[in-house]
Coordinates of C-alpha atoms in Angstrom, one line a residue:
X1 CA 9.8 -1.0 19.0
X2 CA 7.3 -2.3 21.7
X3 CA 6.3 -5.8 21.2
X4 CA 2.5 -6.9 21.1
X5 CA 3.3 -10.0 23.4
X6 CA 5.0 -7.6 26.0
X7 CA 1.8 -6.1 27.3
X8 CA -1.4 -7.3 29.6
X9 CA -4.8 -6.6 28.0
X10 CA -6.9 -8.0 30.4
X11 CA -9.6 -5.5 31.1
X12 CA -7.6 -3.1 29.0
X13 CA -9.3 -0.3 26.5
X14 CA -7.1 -0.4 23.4
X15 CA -7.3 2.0 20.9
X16 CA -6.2 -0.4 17.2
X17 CA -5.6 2.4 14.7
X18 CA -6.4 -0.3 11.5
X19 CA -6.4 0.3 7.6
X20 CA -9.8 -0.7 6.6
X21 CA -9.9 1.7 3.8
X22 CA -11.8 -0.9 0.8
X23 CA -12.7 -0.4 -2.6
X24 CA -16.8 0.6 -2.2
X25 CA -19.3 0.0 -5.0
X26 CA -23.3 1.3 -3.8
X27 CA -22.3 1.4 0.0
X28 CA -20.8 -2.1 -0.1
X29 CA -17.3 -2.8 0.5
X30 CA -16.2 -5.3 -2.4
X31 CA -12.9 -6.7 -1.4
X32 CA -12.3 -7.8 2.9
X33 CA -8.7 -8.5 2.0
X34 CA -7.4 -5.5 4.4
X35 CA -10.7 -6.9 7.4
X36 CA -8.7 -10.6 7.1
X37 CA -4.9 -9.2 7.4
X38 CA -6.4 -7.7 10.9
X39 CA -7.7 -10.4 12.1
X40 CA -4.7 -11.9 14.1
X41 CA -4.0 -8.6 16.2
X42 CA -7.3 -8.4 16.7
X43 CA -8.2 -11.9 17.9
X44 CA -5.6 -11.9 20.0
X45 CA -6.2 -8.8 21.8
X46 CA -9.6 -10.1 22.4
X47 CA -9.0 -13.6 23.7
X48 CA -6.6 -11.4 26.3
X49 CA -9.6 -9.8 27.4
X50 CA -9.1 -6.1 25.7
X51 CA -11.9 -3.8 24.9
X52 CA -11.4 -3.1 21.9
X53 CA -11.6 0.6 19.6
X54 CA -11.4 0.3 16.1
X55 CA -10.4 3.0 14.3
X56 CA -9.7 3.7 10.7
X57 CA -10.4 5.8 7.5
X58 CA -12.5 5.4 4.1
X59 CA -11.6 7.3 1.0
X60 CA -11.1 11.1 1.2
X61 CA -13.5 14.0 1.5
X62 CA -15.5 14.6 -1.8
X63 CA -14.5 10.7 -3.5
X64 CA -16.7 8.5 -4.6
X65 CA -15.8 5.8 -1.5
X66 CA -16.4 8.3 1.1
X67 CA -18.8 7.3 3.9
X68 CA -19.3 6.2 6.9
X69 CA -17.7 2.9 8.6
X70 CA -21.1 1.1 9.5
X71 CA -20.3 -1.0 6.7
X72 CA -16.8 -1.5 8.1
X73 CA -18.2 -2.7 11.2
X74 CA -20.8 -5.3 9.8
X75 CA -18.1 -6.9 7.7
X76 CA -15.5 -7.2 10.4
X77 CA -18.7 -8.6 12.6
X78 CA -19.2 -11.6 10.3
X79 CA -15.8 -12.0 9.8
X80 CA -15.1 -12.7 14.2
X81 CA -18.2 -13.5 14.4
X82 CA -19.2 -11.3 17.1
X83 CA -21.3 -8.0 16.8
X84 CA -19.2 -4.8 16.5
X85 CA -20.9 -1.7 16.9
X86 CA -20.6 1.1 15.1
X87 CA -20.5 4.4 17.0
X88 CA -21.2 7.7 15.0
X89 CA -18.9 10.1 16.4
X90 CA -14.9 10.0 16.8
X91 CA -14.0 11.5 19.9
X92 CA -16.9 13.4 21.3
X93 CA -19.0 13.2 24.4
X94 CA -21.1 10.2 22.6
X95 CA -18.2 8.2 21.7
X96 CA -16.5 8.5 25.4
X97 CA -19.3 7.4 26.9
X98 CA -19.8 4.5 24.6
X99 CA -15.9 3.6 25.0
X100 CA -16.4 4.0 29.1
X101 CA -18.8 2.0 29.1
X102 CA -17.7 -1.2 27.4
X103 CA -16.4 -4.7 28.6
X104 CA -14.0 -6.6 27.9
X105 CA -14.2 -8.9 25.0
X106 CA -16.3 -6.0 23.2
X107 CA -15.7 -4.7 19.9
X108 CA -16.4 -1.5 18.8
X109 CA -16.0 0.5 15.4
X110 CA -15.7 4.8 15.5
X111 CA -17.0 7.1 12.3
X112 CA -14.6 7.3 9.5
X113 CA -11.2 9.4 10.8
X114 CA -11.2 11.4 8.1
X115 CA -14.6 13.1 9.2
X116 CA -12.1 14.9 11.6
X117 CA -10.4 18.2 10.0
X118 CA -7.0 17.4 12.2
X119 CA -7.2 13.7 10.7
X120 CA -7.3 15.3 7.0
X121 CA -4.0 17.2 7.6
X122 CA -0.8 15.5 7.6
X123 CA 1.6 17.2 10.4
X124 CA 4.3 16.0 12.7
X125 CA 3.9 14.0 15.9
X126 CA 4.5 17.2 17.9
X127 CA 1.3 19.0 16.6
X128 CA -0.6 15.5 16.1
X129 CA 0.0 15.0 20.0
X130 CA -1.5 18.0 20.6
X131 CA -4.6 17.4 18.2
X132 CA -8.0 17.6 20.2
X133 CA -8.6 13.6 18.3
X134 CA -5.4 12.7 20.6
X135 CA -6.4 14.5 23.3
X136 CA -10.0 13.5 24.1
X137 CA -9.5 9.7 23.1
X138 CA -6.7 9.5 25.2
X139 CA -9.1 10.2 28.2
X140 CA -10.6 6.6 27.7
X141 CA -8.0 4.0 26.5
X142 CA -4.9 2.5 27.9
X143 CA -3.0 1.8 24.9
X144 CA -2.9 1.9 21.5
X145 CA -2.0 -0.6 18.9
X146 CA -1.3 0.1 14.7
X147 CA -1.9 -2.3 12.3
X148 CA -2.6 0.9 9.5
X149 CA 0.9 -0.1 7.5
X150 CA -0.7 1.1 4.4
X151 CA -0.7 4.5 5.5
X152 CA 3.0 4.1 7.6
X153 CA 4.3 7.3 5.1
X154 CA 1.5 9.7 6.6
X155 CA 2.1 11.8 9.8
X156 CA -1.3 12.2 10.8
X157 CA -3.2 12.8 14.2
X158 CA -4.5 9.0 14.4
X159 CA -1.2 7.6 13.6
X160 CA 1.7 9.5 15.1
X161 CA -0.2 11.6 17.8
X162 CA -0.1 8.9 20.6
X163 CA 3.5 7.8 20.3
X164 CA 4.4 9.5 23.5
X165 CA 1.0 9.8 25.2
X166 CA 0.3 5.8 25.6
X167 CA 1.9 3.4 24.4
X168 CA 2.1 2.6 20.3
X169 CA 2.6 -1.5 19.7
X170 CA 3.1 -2.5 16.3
X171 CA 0.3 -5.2 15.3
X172 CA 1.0 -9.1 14.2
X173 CA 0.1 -7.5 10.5
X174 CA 2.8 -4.4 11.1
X175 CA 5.9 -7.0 12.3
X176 CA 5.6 -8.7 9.5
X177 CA 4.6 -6.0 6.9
X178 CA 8.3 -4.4 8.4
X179 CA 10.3 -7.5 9.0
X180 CA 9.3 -8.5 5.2
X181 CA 10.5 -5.1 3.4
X182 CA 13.9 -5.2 6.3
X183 CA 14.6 -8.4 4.4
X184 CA 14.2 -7.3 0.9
X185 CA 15.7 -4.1 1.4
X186 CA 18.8 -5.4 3.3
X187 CA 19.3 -8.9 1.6
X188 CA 23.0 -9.1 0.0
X189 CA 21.5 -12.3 -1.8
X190 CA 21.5 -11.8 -5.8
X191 CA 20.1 -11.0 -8.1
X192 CA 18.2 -8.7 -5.9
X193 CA 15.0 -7.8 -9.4
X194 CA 12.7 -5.3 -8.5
X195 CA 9.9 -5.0 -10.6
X196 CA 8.3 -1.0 -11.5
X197 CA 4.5 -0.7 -12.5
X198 CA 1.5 0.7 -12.4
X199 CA 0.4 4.5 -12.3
X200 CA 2.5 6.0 -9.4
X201 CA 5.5 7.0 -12.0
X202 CA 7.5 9.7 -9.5
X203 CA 7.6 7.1 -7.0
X204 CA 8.5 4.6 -8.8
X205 CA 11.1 6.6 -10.2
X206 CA 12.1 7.6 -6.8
X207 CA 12.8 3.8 -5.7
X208 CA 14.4 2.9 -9.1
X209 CA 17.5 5.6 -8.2
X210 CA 17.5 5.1 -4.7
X211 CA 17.8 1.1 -5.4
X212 CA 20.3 1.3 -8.4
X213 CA 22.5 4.4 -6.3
X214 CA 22.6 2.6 -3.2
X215 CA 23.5 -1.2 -5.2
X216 CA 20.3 -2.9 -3.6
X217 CA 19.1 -3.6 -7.2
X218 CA 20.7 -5.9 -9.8
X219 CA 17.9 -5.4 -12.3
X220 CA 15.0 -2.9 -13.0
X221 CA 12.2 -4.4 -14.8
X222 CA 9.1 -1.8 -15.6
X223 CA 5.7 -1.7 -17.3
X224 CA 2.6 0.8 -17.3
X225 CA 2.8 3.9 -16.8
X226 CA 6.3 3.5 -15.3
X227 CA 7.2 1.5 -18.3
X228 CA 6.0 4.0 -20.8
X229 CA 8.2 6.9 -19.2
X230 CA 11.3 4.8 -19.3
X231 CA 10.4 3.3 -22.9
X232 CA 10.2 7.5 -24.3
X233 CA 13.5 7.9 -22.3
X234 CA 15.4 5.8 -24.4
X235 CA 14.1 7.7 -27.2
X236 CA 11.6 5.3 -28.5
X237 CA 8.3 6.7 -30.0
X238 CA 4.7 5.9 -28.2
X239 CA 3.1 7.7 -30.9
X240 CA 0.2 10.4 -30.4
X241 CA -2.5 8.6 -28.4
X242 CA -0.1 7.9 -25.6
X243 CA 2.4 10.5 -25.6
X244 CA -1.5 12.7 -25.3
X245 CA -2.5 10.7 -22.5
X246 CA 1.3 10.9 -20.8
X247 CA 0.9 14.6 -20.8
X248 CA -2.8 14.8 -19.3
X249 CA -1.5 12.7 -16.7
X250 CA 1.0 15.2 -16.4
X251 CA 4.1 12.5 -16.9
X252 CA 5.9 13.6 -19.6
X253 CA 7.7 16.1 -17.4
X254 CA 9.4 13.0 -15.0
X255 CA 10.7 11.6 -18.4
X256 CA 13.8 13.9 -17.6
X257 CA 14.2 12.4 -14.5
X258 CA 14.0 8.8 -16.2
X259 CA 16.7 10.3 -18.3
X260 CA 19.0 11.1 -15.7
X261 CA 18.6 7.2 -14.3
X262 CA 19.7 5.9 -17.3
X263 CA 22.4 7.9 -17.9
X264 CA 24.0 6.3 -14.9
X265 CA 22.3 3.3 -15.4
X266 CA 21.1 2.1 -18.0
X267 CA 21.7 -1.6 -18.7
X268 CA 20.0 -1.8 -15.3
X269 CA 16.9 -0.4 -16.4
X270 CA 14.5 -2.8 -18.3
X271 CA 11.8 -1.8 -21.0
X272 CA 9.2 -3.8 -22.3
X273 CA 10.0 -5.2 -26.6
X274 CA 6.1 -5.3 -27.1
X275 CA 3.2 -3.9 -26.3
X276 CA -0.7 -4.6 -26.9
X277 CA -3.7 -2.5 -28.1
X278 CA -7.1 -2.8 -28.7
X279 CA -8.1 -2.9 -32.0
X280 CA -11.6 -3.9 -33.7
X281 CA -12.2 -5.3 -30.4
X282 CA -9.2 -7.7 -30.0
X283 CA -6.1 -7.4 -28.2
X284 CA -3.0 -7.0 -30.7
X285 CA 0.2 -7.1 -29.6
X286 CA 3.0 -4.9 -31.6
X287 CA 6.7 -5.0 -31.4
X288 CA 8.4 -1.6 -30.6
X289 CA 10.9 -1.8 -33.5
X290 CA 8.1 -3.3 -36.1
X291 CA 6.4 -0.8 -38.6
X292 CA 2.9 -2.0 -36.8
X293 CA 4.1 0.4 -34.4
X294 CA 2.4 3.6 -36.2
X295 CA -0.6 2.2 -34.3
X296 CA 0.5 3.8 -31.5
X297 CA -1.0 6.8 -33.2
X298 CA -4.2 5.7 -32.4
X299 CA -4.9 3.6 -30.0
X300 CA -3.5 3.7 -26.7
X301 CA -1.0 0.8 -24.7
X302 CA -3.1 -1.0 -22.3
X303 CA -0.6 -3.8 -22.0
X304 CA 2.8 -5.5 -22.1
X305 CA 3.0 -7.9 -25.1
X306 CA 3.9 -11.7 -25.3
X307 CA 7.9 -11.2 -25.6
X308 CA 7.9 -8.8 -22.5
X309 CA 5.9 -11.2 -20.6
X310 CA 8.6 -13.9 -21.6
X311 CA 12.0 -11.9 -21.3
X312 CA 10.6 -10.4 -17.9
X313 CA 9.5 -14.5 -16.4
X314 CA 13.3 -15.2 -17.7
X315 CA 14.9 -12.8 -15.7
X316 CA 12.3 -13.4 -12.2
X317 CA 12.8 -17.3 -12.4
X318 CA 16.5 -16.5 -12.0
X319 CA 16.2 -14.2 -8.9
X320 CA 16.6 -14.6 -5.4
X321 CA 14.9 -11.4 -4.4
X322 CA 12.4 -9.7 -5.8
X323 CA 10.1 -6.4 -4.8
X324 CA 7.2 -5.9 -7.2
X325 CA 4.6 -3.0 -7.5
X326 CA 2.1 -2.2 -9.0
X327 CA 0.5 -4.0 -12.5
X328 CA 2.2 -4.2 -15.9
X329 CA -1.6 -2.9 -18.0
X330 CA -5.3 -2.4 -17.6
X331 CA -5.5 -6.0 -15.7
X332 CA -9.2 -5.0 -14.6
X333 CA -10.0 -6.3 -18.6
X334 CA -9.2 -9.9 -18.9
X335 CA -7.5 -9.7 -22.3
X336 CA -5.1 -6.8 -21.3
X337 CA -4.1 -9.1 -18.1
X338 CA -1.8 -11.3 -19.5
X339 CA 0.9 -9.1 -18.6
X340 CA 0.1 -8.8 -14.9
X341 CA -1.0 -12.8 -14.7
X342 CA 1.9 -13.7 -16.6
X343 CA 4.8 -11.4 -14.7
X344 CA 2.8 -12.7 -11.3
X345 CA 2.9 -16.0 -11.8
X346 CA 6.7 -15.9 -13.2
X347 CA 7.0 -14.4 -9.2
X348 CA 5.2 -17.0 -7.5
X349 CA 7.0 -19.6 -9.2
X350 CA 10.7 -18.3 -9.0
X351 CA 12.5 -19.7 -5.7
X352 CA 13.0 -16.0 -4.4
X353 CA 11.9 -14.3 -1.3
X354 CA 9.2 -12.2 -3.2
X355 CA 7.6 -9.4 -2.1
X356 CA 4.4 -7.4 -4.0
X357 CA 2.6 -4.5 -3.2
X358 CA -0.2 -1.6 -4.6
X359 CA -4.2 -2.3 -4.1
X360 CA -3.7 -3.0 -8.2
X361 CA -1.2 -5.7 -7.5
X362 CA -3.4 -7.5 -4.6
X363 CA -6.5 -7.2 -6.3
X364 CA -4.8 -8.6 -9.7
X365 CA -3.2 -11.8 -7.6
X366 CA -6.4 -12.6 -6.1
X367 CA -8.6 -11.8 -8.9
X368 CA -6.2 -14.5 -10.7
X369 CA -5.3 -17.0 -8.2
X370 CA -1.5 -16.2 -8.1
X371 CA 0.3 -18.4 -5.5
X372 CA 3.9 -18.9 -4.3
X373 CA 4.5 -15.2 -3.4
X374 CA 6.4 -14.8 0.0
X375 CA 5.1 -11.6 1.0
X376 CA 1.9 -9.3 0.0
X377 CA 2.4 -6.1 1.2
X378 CA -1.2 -3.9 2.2
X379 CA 0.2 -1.1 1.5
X380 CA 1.4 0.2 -1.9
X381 CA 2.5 4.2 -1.4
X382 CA 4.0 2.8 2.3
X383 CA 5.8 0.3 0.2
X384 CA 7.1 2.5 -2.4
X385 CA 8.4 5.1 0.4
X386 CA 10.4 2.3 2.3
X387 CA 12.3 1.4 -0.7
X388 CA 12.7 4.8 -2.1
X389 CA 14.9 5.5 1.5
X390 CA 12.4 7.9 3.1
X391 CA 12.0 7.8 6.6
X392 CA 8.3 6.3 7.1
X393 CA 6.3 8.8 10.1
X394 CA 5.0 5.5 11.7
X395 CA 8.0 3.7 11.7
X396 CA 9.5 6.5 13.5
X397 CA 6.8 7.0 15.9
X398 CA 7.4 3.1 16.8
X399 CA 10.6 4.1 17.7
X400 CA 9.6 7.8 19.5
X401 CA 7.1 5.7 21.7
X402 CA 9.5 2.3 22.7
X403 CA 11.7 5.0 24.1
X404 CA 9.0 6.7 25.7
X405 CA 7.4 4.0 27.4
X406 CA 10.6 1.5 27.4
X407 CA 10.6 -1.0 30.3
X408 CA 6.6 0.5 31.7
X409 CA 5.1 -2.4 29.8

């Protein structure tokens, strides 16, 4: 791959393909977590004396956090404390003349990629190149430079197109987003414990085989969703409420493929003892072999219980790698968090090279003040792609581009 340091920005127009995309509530972006892990690719190309192009995505057509990026470009103002101005238009006449026309030092922020049909679809780097996005921008920069990790598993226009029409340089944020799941992925230290969560079941199902088949996992621990799937595959009973909700969700149908994991695996494969409900208004925690269990009838999981909480810390305090995604429960209500907080924290404090991932996950370590993780990855579905053994579109565009342009730095 090309390196950041390799290259001369002075008086350079540099396209930097970023993830901005933030949770939004009434046109305000609530969390800058994704503006601050920019920040040190794009200080530095300033105080080389780039002009800089911002470019990134919000939400998708139709959702609730689809707008526009002048929001985007007020928060990153305050946060380098220069103004950055927001351009509405992508690549037409108006936003060619506005990049022609900048100096260096300048800052400036184009409308939301996805307001651009070619950026909606998701082709390969031979079409992307030839997308009009590609085309026209690459009129008025010089090079461009990703720091979008989060969205490393998607071949789109923005991301893939320019690979072999300028040059594509990894970001500060990218190196270490890749050299951090390289390290995971590759260590031959153990016990190597990855731990399964959250909402994104088929993926997480994905990594669980490709870990456990490919003997880069010792130890499986799992909890929501995730959790639930494995916990009916070894033919224990959620009761009516959450096998209903499984099936809306349409996850009943990858407890097969759970199945087929632990048939080949199975003391690998770790399911939470306990669980928690709501019940009168107070959290209560049932064990899955006690008789309370009938109350999964009618109330649904929201959590892992006490003795999960304490077998799982047991386990993590004894690793020396571990790869976490995704939260254990409904962590946005305080007194369903104690799984997340409580599986967290039993990361931060173990002494292994830790790595956790999923907009969940961040939000629930800095909601909580978890410290002492190694690594926290900005991108969950990238995340889950890498260490399920798929081939990541970006990655491989890195690689398209550095032979491309080797040696022309």
């Amino acid at each position: 791959m090309l390196k950041l340091t390799d290259f001369d920005y002075h008086g350079k127009t540099v396209l930097f393909r970023a993830d901005l995309n933030s949770p939004m509530e009434n046109g305000r972006i609530t969390s800058d977590a994704r503006f601050r892990a920019i920040l040190p690719t794009l200080e530095y190309l300033l105080e080389h004396g780039a002009k800089v192009v911002v470019a990134t995505h919000q939400g998708r057509p139709y959702s609730g956090d689809f707008s526009t990026t002048e929001e985007h470009a007020r928060v990153l103002g305050e946060l380098i404390g220069r103004e950055v101005e927001y351009v509405e238009d992508i690549f037409g006449k108006y936003a060619r003349e506005r990049i022609r026309a900048m100096e260096p030092g300048e800052v400036l922020m184009l409308e939301n990629l996805r307001f651009a049909s070619e950026e909606v679809k998701y082709v390969p780097l031979e079409k992307s190149e030839r997308s009009f996005l590609v085309r026209k921008l690459a009129e008025v920069i010089d090079l461009v430079v990703n720091d979008a990790f989060a969205t490393a598993h998607r071949s789109a226009a923005s991301l893939v197109g320019f690979a072999r029409v300028k040059p594509l340089i990894p970001g500060f944020l990218m190196g270490r987003e890749i050299g951090a799941l390289k390290k995971a992925y590759e260590s031959t230290e153990k016990p190597r414990v990855y731990v399964l969560g959250g909402a994104k079941v088929d993926d997480s199902l994905r990594v669980a085989e490709n870990v456990l088949k490919s003997g880069r996992a010792d130890v499986i621990l799992t909890g929501g969703l995730v959790g639930h799937v494995f916990t009916l595959a070894k033919g224990y009973d959620l009761g009516d409420a959450n096998i209903e909700f499984l099936s809306k969700r349409g996850l009943i149908e990858l407890v097969d493929h759970a199945e087929k994991i632990l048939d080949e695996f199975y003391p690998y494969v770790r399911t939470p003892v306990d669980f928690a409900v709501e019940l009168d208004g107070e959290r209560v925690e049932v064990d899955l072999l006690s008789d309370e269990k009938a109350l999964f009838d009618r109330y649904p999981i929201l959590d892992i219980g006490s003795r999960t909480v304490e077998k799982y810390a047991e386990i993590l305090g004894n690793a020396s790698i571990i790869v976490a995604n995704g939260p254990m429960g409904v962590f946005e209500r305080e007194e369903f968090a104690l799984g997340t907080i409580g599986v967290f924290r039993a990361i931060g404090e173990s002494r292994a090279f830790s790595i956790v991932g999923g907009g969940h996950s961040i939000a629930g370590i800095y909601l909580y003040g978890i410290e002492g993780i190694s690594h926290i990855s900005t991108g969950g579905g990238a995340m889950l792609e890498f260490f399920a053994g798929k081939e990541l579109p970006l990655l491989r565009a890195f690689e398209v581009s550095a032979e491309h342009f080797g040696g022309k730095a």
